[in-house]
XYZ file of N, CA and C in Angstrom:
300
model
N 2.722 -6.869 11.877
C 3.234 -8.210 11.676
C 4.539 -8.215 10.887
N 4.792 -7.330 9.958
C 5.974 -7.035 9.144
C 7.233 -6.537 10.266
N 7.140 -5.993 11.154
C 8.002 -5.733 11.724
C 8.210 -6.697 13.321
N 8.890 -7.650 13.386
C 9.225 -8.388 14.578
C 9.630 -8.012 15.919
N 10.841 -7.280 15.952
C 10.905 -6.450 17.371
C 10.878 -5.362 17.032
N 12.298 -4.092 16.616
C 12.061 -2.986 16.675
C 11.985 -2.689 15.085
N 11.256 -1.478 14.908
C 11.411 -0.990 13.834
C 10.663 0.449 13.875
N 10.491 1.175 12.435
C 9.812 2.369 12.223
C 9.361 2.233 11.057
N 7.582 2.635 11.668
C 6.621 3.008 10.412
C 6.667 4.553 10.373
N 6.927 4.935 9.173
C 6.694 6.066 8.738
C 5.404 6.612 7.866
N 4.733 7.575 8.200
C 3.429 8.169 7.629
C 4.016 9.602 6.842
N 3.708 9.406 5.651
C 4.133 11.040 4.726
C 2.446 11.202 3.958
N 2.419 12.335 3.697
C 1.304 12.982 2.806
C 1.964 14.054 2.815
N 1.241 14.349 0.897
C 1.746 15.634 -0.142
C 0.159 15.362 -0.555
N 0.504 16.894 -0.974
C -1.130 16.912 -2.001
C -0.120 18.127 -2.893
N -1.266 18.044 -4.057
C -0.676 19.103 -5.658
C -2.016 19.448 -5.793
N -2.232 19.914 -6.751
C -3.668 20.507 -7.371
C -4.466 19.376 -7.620
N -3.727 17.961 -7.945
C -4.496 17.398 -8.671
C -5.005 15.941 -8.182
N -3.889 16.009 -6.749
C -4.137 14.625 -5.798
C -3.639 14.756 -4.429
N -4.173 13.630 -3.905
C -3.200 13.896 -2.541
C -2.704 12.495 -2.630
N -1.668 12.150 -2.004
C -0.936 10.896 -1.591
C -0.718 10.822 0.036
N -1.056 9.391 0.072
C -0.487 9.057 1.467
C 0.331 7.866 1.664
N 1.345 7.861 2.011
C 2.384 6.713 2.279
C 2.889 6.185 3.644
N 2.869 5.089 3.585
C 3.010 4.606 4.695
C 3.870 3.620 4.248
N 5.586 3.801 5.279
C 6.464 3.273 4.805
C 6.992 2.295 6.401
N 7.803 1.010 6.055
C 8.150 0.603 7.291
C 9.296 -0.072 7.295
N 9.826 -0.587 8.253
C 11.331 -1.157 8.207
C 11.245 -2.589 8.734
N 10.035 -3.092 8.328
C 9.955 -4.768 8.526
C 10.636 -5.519 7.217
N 10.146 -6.705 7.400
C 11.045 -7.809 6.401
C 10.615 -7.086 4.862
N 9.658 -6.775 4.348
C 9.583 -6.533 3.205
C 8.836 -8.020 2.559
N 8.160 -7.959 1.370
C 7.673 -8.820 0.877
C 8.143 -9.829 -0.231
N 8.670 -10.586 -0.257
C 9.196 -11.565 -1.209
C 8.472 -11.133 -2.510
N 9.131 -11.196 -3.790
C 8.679 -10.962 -4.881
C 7.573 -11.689 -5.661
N 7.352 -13.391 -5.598
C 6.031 -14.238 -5.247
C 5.428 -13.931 -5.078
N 5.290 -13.318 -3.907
C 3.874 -12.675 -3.076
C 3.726 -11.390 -3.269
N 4.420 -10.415 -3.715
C 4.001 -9.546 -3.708
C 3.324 -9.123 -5.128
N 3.102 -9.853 -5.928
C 2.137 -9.614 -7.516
C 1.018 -10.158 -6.735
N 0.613 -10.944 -5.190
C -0.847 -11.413 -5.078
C -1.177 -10.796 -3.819
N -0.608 -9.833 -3.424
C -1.029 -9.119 -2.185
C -2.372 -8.529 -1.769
N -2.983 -8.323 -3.298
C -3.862 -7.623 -3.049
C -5.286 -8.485 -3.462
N -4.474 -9.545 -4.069
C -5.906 -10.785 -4.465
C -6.631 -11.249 -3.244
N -7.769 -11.089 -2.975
C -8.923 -11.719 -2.015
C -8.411 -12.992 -1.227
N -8.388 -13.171 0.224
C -7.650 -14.040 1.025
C -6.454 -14.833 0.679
N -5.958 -13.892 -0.443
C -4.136 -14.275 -0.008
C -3.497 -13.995 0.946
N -2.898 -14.988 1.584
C -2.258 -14.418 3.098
C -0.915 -15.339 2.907
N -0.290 -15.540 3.818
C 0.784 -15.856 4.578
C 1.008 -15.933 5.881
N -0.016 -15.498 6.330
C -0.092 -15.401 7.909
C -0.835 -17.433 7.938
N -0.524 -17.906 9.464
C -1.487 -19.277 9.809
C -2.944 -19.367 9.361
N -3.276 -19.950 9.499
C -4.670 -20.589 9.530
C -5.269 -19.631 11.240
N -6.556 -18.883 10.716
C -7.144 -18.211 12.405
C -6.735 -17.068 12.157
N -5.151 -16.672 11.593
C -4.698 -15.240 12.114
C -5.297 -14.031 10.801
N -5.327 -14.458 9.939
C -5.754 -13.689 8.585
C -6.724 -14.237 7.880
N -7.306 -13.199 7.345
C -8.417 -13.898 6.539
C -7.740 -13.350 5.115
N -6.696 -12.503 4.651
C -6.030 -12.055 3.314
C -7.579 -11.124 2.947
N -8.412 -10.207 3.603
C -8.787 -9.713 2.758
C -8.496 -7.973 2.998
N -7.799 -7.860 3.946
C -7.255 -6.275 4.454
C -6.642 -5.565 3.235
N -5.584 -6.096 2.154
C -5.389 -4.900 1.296
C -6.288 -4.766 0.449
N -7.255 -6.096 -0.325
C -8.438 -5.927 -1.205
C -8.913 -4.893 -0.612
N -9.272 -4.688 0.542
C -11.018 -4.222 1.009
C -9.989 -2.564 1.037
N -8.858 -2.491 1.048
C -7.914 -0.952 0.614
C -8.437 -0.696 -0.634
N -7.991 -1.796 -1.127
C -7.637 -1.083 -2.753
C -9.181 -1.059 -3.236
N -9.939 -1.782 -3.110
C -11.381 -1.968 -3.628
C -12.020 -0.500 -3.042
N -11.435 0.111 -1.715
C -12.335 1.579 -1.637
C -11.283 2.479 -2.372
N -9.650 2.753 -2.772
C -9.254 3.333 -3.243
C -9.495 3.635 -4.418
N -9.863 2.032 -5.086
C -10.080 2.786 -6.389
C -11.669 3.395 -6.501
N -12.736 2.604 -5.916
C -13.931 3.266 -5.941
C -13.828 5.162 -6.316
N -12.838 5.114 -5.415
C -12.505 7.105 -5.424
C -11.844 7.703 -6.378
N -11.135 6.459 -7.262
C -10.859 7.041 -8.220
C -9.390 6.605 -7.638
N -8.733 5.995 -7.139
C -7.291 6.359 -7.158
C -6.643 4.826 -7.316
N -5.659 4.841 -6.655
C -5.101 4.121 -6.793
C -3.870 3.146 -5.277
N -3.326 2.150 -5.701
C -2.468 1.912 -4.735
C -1.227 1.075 -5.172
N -0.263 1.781 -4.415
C 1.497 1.172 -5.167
C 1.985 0.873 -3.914
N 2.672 -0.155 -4.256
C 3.883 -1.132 -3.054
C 5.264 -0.994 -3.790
N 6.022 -0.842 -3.251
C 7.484 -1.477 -3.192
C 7.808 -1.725 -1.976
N 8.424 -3.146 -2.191
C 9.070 -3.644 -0.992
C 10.297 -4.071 -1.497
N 11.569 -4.417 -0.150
C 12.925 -5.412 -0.596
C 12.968 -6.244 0.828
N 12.809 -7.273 0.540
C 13.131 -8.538 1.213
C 14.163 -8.100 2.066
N 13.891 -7.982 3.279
C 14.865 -7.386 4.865
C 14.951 -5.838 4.378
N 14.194 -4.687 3.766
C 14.776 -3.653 3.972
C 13.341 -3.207 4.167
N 11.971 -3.464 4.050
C 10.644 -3.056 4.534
C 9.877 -2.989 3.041
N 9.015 -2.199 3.575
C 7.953 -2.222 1.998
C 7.376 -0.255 2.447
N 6.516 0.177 1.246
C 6.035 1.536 1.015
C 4.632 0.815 0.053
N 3.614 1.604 0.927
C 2.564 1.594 0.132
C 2.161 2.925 0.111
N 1.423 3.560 -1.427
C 1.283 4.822 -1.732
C -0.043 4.469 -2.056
N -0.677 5.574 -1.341
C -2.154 5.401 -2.316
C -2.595 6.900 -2.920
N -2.934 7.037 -3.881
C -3.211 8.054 -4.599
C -4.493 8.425 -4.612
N -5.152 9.593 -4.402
C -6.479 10.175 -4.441
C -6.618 11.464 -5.081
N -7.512 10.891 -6.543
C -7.695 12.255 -6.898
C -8.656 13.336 -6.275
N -8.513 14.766 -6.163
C -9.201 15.445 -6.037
C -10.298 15.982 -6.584
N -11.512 16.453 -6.243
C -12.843 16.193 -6.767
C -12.968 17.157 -8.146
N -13.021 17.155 -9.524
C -13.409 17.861 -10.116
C -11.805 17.656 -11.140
N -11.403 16.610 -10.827
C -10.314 16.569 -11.679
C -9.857 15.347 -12.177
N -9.872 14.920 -13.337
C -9.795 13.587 -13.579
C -8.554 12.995 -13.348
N -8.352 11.676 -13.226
C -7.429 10.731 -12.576
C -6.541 10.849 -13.743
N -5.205 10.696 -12.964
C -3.628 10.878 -14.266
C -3.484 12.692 -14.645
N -4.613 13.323 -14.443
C -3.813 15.061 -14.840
C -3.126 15.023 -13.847
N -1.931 15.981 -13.881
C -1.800 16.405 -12.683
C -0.935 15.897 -11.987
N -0.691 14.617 -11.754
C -0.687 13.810 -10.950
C 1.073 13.978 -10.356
N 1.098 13.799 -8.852
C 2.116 13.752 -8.716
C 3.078 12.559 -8.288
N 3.987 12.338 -9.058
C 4.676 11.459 -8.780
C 5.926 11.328 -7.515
């Protein structure tokens, strides 16, 4: 939905000793700064009435962190958005390690 006609989503993963990351980056509108502190609050949307129910990044972040990790956005208004989610690896606590 972020991206209207053409564009590119990009998929990266790194792992270190102490996590793995996966990012998923794209070249749609990007998220207005408003909305993007409530992106992840329970049926916040922006989409019509029918098309969203706003609960797709909760029900992300609610299993990311279960695992221990985490999830980061940056976006710029017409240049796309990056979401990172962080997973620690088993036997190692969250923040050692960690790669930025």
């Amino acid at each position: 939905h972020a991206i209207k006609e053409r564009g590119t989503v990009t998929i990266r993963t790194r792992a270190s000793e102490a996590e793995i990351v996966v990012e998923v980056e794209d070249t749609g509108c990007g998220i207005p700064p408003e909305n993007l502190a409530r992106i992840f609050d329970p049926f916040f949307t922006t989409k019509p009435a029918g098309v969203g129910t706003g609960l797709g990044l909760a029900i992300v972040q609610g299993i990311v962190e279960q695992h221990g990790g985490k999830v980061e956005v940056q976006s710029q208004v017409g240049s796309g958005t990056v979401f990172r989610i962080h997973l620690p690896l088993p036997g190692i606590p969250a923040g050692e390690g960690a790669v930025d």
